One Martini backbone bead per residue (centre of mass of N, CA, C, O) as a GRO file, in nm:
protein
  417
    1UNK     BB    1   1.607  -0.546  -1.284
    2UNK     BB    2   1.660  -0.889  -1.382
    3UNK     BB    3   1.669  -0.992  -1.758
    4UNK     BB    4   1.830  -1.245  -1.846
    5UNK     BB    5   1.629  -1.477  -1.983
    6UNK     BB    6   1.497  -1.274  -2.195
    7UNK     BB    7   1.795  -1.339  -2.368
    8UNK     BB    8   1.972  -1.372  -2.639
    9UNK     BB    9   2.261  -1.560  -2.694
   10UNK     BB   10   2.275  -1.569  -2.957
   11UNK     BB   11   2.216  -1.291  -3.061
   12UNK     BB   12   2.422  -1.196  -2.919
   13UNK     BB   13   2.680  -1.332  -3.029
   14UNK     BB   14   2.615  -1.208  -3.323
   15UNK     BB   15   2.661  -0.945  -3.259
   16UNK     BB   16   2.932  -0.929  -3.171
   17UNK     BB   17   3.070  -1.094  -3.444
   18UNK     BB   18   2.991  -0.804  -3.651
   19UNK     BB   19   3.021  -0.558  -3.491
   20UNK     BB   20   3.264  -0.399  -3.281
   21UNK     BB   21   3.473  -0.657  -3.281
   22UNK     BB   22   3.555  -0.719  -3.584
   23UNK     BB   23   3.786  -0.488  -3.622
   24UNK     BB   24   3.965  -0.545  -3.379
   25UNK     BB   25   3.991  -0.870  -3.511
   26UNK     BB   26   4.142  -0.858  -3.790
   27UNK     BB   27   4.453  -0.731  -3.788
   28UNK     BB   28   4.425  -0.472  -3.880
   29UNK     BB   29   4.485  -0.147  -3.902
   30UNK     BB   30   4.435   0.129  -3.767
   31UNK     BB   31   4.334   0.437  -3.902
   32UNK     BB   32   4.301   0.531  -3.591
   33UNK     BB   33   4.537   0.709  -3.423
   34UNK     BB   34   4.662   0.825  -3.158
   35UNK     BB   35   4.768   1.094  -2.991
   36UNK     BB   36   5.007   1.182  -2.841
   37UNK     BB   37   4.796   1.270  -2.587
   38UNK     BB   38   4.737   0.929  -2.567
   39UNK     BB   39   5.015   0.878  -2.464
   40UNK     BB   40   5.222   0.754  -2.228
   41UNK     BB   41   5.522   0.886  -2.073
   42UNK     BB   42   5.798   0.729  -1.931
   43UNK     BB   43   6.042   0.749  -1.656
   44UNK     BB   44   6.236   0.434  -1.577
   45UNK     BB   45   6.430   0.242  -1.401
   46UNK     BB   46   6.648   0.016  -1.389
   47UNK     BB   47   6.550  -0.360  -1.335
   48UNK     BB   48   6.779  -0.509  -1.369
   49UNK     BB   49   6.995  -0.760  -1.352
   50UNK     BB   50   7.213  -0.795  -1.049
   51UNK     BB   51   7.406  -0.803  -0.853
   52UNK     BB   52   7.355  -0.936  -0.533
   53UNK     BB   53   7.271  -0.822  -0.218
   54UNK     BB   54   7.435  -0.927   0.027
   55UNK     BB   55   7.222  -0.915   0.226
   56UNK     BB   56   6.963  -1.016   0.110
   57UNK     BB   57   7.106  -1.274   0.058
   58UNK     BB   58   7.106  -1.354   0.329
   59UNK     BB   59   6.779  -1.334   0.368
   60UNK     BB   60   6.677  -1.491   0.102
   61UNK     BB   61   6.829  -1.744   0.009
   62UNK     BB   62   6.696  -1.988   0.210
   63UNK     BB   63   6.387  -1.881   0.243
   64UNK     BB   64   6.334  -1.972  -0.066
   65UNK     BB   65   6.457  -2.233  -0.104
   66UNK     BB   66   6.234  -2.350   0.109
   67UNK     BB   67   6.002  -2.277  -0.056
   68UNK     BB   68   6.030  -2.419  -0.359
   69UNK     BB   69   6.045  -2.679  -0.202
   70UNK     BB   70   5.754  -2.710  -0.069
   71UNK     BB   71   5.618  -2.639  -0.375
   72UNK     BB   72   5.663  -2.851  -0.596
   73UNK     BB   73   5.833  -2.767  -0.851
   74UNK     BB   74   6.011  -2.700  -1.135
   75UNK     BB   75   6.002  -2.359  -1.171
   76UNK     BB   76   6.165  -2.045  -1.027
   77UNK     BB   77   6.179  -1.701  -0.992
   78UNK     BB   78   6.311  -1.390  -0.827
   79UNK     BB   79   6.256  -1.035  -0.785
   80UNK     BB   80   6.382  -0.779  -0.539
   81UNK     BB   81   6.354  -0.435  -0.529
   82UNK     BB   82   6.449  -0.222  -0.339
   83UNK     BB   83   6.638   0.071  -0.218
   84UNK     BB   84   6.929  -0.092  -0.174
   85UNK     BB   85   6.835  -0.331  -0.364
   86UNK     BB   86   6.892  -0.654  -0.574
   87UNK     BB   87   6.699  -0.965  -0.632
   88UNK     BB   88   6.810  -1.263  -0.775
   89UNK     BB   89   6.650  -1.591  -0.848
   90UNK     BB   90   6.685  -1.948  -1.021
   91UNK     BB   91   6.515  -2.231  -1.059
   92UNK     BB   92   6.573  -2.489  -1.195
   93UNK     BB   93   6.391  -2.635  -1.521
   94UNK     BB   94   6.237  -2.603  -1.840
   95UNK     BB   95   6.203  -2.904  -1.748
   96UNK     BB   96   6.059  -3.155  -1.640
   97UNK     BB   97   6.344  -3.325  -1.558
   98UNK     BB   98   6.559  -3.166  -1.635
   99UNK     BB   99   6.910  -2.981  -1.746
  100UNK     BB  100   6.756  -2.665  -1.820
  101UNK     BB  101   6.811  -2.372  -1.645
  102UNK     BB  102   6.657  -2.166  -1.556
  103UNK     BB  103   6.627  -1.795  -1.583
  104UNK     BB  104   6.557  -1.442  -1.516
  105UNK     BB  105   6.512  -1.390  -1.836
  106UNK     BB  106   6.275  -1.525  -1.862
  107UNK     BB  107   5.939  -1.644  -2.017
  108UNK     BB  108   5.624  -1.570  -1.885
  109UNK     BB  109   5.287  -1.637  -1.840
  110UNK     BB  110   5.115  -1.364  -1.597
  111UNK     BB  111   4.809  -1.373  -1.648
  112UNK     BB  112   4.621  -1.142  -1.452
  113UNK     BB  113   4.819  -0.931  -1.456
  114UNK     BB  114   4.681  -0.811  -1.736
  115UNK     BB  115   4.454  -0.640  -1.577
  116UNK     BB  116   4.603  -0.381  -1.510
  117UNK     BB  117   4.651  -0.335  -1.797
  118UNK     BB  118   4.375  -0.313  -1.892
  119UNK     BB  119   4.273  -0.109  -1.667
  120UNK     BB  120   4.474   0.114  -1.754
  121UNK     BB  121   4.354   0.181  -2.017
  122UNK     BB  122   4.064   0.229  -1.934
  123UNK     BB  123   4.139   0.459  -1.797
  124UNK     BB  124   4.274   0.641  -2.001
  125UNK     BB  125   4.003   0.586  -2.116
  126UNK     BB  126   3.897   0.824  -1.864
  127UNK     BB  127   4.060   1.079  -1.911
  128UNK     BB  128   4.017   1.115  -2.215
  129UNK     BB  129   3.651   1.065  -2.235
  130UNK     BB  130   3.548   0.787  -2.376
  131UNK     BB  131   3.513   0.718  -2.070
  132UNK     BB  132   3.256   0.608  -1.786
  133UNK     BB  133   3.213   0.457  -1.509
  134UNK     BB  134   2.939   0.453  -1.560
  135UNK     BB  135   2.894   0.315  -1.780
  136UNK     BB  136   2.695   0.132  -1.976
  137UNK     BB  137   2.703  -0.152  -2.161
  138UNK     BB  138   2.464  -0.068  -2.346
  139UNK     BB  139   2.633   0.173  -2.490
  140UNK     BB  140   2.790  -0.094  -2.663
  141UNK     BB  141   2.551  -0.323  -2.579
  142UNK     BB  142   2.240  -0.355  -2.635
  143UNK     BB  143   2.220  -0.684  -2.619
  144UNK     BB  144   2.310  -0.735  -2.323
  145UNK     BB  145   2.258  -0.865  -2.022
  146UNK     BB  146   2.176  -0.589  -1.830
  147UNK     BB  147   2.354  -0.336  -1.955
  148UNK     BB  148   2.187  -0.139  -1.813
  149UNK     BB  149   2.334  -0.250  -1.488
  150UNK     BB  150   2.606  -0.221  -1.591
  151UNK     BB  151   2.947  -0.113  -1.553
  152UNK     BB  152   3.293  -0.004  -1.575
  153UNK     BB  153   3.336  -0.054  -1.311
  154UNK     BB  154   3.205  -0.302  -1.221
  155UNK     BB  155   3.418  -0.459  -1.389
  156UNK     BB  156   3.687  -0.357  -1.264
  157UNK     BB  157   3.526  -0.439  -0.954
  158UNK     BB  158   3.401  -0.741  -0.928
  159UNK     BB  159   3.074  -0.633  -0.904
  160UNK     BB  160   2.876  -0.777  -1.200
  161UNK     BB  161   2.785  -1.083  -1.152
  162UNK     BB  162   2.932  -1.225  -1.395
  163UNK     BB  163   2.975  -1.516  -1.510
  164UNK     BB  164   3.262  -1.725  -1.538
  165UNK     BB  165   3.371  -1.869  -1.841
  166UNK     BB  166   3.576  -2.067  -1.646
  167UNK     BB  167   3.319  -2.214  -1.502
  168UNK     BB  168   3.292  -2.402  -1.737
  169UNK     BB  169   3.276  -2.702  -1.820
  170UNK     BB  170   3.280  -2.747  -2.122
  171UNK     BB  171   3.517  -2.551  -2.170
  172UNK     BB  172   3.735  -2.732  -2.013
  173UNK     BB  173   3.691  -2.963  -2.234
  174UNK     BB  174   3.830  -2.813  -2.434
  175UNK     BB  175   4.103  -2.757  -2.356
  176UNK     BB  176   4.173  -3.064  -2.271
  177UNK     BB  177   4.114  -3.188  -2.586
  178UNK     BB  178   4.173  -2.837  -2.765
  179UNK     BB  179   4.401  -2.675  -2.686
  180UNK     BB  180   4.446  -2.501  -2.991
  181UNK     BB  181   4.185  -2.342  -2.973
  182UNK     BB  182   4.057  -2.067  -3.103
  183UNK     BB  183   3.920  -1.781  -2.921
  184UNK     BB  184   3.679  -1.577  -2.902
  185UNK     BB  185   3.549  -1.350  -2.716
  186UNK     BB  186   3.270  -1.395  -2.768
  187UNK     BB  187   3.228  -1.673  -2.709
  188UNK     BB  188   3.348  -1.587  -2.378
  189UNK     BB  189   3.034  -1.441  -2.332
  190UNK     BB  190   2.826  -1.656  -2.460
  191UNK     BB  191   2.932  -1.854  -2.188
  192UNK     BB  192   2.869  -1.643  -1.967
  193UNK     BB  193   2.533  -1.594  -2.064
  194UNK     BB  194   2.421  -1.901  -2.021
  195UNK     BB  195   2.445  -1.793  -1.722
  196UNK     BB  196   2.380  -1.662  -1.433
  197UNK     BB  197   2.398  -1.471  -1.241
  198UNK     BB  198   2.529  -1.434  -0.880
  199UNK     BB  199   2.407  -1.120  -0.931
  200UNK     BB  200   2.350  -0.796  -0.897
  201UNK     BB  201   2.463  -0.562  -0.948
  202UNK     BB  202   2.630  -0.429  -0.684
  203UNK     BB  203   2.582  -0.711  -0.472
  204UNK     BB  204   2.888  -0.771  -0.530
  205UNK     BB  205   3.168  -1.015  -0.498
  206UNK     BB  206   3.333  -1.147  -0.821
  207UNK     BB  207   3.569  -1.318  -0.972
  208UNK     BB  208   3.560  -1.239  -1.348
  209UNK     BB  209   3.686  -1.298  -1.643
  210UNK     BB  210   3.451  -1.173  -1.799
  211UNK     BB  211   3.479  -0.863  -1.761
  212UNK     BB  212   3.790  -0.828  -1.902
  213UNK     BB  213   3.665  -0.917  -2.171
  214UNK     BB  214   3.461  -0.682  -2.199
  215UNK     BB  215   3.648  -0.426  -2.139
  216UNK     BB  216   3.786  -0.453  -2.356
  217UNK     BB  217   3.621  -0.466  -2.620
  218UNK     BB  218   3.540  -0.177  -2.566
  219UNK     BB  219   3.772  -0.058  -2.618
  220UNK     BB  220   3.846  -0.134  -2.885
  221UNK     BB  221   3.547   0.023  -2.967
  222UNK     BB  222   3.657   0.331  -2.905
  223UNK     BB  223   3.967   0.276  -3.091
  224UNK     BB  224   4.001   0.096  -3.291
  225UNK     BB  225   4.190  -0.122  -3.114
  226UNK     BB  226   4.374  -0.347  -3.064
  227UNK     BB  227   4.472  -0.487  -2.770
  228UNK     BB  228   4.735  -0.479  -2.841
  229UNK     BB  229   4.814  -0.212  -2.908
  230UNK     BB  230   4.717  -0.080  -2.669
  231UNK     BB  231   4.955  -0.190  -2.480
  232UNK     BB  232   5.175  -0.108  -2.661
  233UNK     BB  233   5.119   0.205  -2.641
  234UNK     BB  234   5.058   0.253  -2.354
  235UNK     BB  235   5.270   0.014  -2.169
  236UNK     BB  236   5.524  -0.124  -2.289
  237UNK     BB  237   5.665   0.114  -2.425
  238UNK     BB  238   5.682   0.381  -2.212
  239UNK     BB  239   5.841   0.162  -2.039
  240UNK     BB  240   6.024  -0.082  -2.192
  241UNK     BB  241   5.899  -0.340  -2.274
  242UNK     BB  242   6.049  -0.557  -2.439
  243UNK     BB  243   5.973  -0.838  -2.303
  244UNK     BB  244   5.707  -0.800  -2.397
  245UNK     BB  245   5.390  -0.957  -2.494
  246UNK     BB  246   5.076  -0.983  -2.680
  247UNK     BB  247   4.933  -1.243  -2.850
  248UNK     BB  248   4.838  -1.356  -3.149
  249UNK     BB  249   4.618  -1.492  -3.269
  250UNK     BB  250   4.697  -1.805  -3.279
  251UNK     BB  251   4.966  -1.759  -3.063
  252UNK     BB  252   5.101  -2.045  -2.861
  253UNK     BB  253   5.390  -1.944  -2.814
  254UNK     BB  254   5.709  -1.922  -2.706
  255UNK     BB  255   5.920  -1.737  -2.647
  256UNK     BB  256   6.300  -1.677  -2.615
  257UNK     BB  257   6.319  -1.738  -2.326
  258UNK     BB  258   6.146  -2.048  -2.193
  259UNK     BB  259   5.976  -2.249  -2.018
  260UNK     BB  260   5.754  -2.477  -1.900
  261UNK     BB  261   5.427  -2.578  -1.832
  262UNK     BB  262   5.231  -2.728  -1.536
  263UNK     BB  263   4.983  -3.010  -1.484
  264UNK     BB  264   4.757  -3.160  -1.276
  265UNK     BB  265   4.555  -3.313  -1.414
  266UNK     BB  266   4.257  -3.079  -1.486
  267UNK     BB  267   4.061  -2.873  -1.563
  268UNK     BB  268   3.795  -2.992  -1.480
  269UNK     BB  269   3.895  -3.097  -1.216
  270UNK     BB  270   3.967  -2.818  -1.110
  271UNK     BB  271   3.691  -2.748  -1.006
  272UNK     BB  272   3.705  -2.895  -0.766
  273UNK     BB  273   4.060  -2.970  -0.732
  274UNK     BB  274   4.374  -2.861  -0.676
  275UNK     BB  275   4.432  -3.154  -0.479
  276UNK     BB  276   4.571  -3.375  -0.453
  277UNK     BB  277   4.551  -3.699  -0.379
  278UNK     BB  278   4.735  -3.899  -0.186
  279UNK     BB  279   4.826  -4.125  -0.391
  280UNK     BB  280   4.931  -3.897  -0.580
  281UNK     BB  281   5.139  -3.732  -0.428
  282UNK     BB  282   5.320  -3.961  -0.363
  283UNK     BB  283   5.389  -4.042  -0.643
  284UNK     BB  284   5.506  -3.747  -0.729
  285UNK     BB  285   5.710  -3.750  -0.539
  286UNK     BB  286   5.844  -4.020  -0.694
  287UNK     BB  287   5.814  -4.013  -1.004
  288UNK     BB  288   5.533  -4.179  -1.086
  289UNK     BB  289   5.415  -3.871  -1.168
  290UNK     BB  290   5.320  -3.684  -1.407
  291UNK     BB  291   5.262  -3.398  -1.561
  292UNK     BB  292   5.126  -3.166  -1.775
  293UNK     BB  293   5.201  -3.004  -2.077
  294UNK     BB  294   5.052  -2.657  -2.156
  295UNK     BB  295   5.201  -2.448  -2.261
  296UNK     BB  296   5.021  -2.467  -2.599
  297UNK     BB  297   4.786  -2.322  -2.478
  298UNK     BB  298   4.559  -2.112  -2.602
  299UNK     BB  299   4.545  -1.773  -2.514
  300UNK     BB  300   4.249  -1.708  -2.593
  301UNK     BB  301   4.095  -1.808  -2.356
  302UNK     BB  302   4.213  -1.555  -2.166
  303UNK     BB  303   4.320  -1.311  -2.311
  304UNK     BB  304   4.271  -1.028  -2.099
  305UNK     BB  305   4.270  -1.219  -1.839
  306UNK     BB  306   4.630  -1.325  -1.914
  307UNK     BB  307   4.821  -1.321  -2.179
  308UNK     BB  308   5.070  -1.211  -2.085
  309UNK     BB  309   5.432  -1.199  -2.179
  310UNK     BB  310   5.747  -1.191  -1.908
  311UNK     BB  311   6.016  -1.048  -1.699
  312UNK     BB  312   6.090  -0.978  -1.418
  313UNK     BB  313   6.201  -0.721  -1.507
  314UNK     BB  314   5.934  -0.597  -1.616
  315UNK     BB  315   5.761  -0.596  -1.384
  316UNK     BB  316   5.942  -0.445  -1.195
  317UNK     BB  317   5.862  -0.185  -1.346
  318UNK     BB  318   5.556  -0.171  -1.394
  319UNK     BB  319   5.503  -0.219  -1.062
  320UNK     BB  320   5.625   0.109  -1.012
  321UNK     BB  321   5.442   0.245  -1.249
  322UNK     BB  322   5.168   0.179  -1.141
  323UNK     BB  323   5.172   0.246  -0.833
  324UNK     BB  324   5.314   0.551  -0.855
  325UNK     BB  325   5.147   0.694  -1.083
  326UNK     BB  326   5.252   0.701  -1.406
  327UNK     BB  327   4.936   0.586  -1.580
  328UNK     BB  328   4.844   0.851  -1.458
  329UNK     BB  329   4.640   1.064  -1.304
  330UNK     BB  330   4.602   1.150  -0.985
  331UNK     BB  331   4.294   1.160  -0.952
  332UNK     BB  332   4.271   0.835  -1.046
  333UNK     BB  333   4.466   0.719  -0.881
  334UNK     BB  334   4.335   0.763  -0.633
  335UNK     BB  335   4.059   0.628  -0.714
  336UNK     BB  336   4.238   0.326  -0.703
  337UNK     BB  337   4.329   0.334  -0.428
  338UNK     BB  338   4.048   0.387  -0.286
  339UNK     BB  339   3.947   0.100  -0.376
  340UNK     BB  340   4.098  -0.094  -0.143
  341UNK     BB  341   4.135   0.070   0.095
  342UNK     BB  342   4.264  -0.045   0.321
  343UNK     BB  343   4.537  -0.108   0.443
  344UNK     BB  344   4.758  -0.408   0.556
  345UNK     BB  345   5.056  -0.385   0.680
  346UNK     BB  346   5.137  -0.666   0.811
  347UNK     BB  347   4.916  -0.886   0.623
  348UNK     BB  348   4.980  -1.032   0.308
  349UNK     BB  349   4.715  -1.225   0.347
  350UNK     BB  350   4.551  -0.973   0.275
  351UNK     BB  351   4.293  -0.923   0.031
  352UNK     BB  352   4.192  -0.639  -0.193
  353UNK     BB  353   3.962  -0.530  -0.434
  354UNK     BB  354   3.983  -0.311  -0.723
  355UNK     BB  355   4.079  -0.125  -0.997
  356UNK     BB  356   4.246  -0.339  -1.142
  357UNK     BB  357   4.350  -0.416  -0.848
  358UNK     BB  358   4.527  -0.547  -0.580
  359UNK     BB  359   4.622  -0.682  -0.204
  360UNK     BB  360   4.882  -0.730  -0.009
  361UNK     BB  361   4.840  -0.623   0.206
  362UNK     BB  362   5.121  -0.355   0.147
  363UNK     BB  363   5.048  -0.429  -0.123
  364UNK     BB  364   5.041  -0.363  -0.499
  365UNK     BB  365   4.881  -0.550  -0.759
  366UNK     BB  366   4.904  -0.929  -0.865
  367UNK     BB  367   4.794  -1.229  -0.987
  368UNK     BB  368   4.864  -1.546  -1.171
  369UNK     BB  369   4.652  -1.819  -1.307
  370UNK     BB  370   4.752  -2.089  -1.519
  371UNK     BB  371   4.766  -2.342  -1.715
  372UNK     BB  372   5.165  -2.356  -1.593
  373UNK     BB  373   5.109  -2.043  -1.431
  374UNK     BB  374   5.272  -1.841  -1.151
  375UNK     BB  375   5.233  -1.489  -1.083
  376UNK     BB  376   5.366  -1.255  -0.843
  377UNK     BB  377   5.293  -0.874  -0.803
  378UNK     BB  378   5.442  -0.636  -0.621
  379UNK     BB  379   5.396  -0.317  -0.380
  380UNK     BB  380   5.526  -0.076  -0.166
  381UNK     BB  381   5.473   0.245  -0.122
  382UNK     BB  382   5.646   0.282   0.170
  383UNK     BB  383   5.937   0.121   0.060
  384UNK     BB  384   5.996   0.031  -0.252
  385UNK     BB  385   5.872  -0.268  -0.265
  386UNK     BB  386   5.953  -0.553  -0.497
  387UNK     BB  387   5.776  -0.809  -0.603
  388UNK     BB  388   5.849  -1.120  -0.782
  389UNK     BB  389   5.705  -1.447  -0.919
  390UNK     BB  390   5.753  -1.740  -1.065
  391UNK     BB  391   5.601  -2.050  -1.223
  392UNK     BB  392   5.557  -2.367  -1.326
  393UNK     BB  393   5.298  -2.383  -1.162
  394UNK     BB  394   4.983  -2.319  -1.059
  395UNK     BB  395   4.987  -2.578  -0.864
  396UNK     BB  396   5.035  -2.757  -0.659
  397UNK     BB  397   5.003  -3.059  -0.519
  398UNK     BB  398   4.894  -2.903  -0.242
  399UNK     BB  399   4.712  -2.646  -0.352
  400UNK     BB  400   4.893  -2.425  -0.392
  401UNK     BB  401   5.034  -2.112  -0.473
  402UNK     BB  402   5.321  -2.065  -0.487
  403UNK     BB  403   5.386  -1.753  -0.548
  404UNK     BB  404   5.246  -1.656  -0.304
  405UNK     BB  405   5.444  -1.820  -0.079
  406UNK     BB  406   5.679  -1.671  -0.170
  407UNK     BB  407   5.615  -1.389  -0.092
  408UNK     BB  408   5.540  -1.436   0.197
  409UNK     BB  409   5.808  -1.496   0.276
  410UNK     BB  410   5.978  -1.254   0.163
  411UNK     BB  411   5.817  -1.038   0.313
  412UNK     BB  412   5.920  -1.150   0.622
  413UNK     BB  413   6.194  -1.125   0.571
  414UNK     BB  414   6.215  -0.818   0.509
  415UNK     BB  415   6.070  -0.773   0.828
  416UNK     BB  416   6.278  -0.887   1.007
  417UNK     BB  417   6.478  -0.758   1.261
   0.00000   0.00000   0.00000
């Protein structure tokens, strides 16, 4: 039975903001380090670039070159390593109508790719006895609206019915108005507390950044370590990530070499529609409309559900050792495959949600949209094909996600007898 409406709002907020997250976020070290087999180490292959294979070459540079100009975007970067070789190409300026080239080795913002970061040290403390699928939300916020009816997996496969405080007006006009706004985690839990849930807990599926903020939290509170520390010791390290890396508080800066990330419109807009009208389409392409560069707004507002910033060839590494297995045990790694279901071997379009992470077709991995940069990562367990592709521009003028389009076509290049 969900007794939303009887819960206060306030008083959450304020649980929140004294109670198990503030010394998440006070920025000091915890005194509780992490035991040596609380880390998982990994030996990984090296997927930086190479010269482009031939073959590939041939396959994929049209095909490439003509879906980026299609999707009418200031730069993108496209990554595949395959078992036969592997292929980079950087298209584009690192400024909007620049003369400055974009390279494979730039930093950009990965968006939601950081869920399944996030989701993998989640089971990672479900391997190691700290949490457990099962655990239900008020087991460590007893004062959370219906906490005792959402569950850490349904954070994780966004079953929990809870409202996505990006879908908040109120929330937009703040980005838009004032992007240097440093948001806490609390802010962002309180603004979707204050909307009714979608369902009651697993009576449905609704992607809601909502969760992985949540879900991060409770992380946070079971093992006294900032999120940025638990990435870097479960995952990035691990890994050789050295190009990796999640902003501490207040720090909207991209890393040298990245370009700028730019949105047409705003974000208020964009919750109506984020396909220009036809008259501004038009302007876009005659270059009487330019985008706005977004690029240093503030990444607490998406912090767990978005913050990483990487590089082609580290998502490539990353994307490897998710899907192959290497940062979970067997047991858990499977209950994560089986997450998603049958795979649709055949069309990357066929897109189904399991334990923080998507399949995308016989691809499995996530996407990542966030104002300013558009990211797909994905791996085909049957080939040992990964693709990356990054963008600097969340839509297209013509609303589609440039990053995913762009997947769509190289994966298909690649299957073409």
């Amino acid at each position: 039975m969900m007794r939303w409406r009887s819960r206060s709002v306030s008083f959450f907020a304020l649980v929140i903001l004294v109670g198990g997250c503030t010394a998440a976020h006070s920025g000091e070290p915890s005194s509780e380090q992490p035991a040596a087999a609380d880390v998982v180490k990994v030996s990984t292959p090296d997927t930086s670039p190479r010269p482009n294979d031939p073959g590939l070459d041939a396959k994929l540079a049209p095909v490439v070159s003509s879906a980026v100009a299609l999707a009418e975007i200031p730069a993108a970067v496209v990554f595949v390593v395959t078992p036969s070789g592997s292929w980079a190409e950087a298209y584009g300026t690192r400024a909007f109508a620049g003369t400055d080239p974009v390279t494979v080795d730039d930093r950009f913002r990965v968006g939601s790719v950081t869920k399944t970061m996030v989701a993998t040290v989640v089971l990672q403390l479900v391997e190691q006895g700290k949490l457990s699928l099962s655990d239900k939300v008020s087991k460590f916020y007893p004062e959370f609206p219906d906490g005792e009816e959402i569950t850490i997996e349904q954070l994780l496969d966004m079953r929990s019915g809870l409202f996505s405080y990006t879908e908040d007006v109120s929330f937009n006009e703040t980005l838009d108005d004032n992007p240097g706004y440093v948001w806490k985690p609390a802010e962002l839990l309180a603004i979707a507390t204050s909307h009714s849930p979608y369902f009651e807990p697993g009576n449905g599926f609704r992607y809601s950044n909502t969760n992985t903020v949540l879900v991060a939290s409770i992380a946070q509170q079971v093992t006294g370590e900032t999120l940025g520390d638990l990435l870097q010791e479960r995952i990035f390290e691990p890994l050789g990530l050295h190009e990796t890396s999640f902003p501490a508080d207040g720090d909207h800066t991209m890393p040298v070499p990245s370009p700028r990330g730019y949105l047409y419109g705003t974000n208020v807009s964009a919750l109506q529609t984020v396909q220009l009208p036809d008259a501004q389409l038009q302007a876009a392409r005659t270059g009487a409309l330019f985008p706005h560069d977004v690029t240093e707004l503030d990444p607490s507002w998406i912090w767990a559900a978005g913050g990483v910033i990487s590089t082609a060839a580290d998502l490539a590494t990353y994307a490897r050792a998710l899907v192959d297995g290497h940062l979970l045990t067997h047991e858990i790694d499977r209950l994560r495959i089986e997450s998603l279901g049958q795979l649709d071997e055949t069309n990357p379009a066929t897109i189904r949600y399991g334990l923080g992470w998507m399949s995308f077709g016989p691809m499995i991995g996530h996407d990542g949209a966030i104002p300013g940069f558009q990211t797909f990562m994905g791996r085909e367990p049957a080939s040992g094909t990964t693709i990356v592709v990054f963008c600097t521009m969340r839509d297209s003028p013509t609303g589609v996600r440039p990053a995913n389009e762009i997947a769509k076509n190289v994966f298909r290049a690649l299957h073409e007898n």
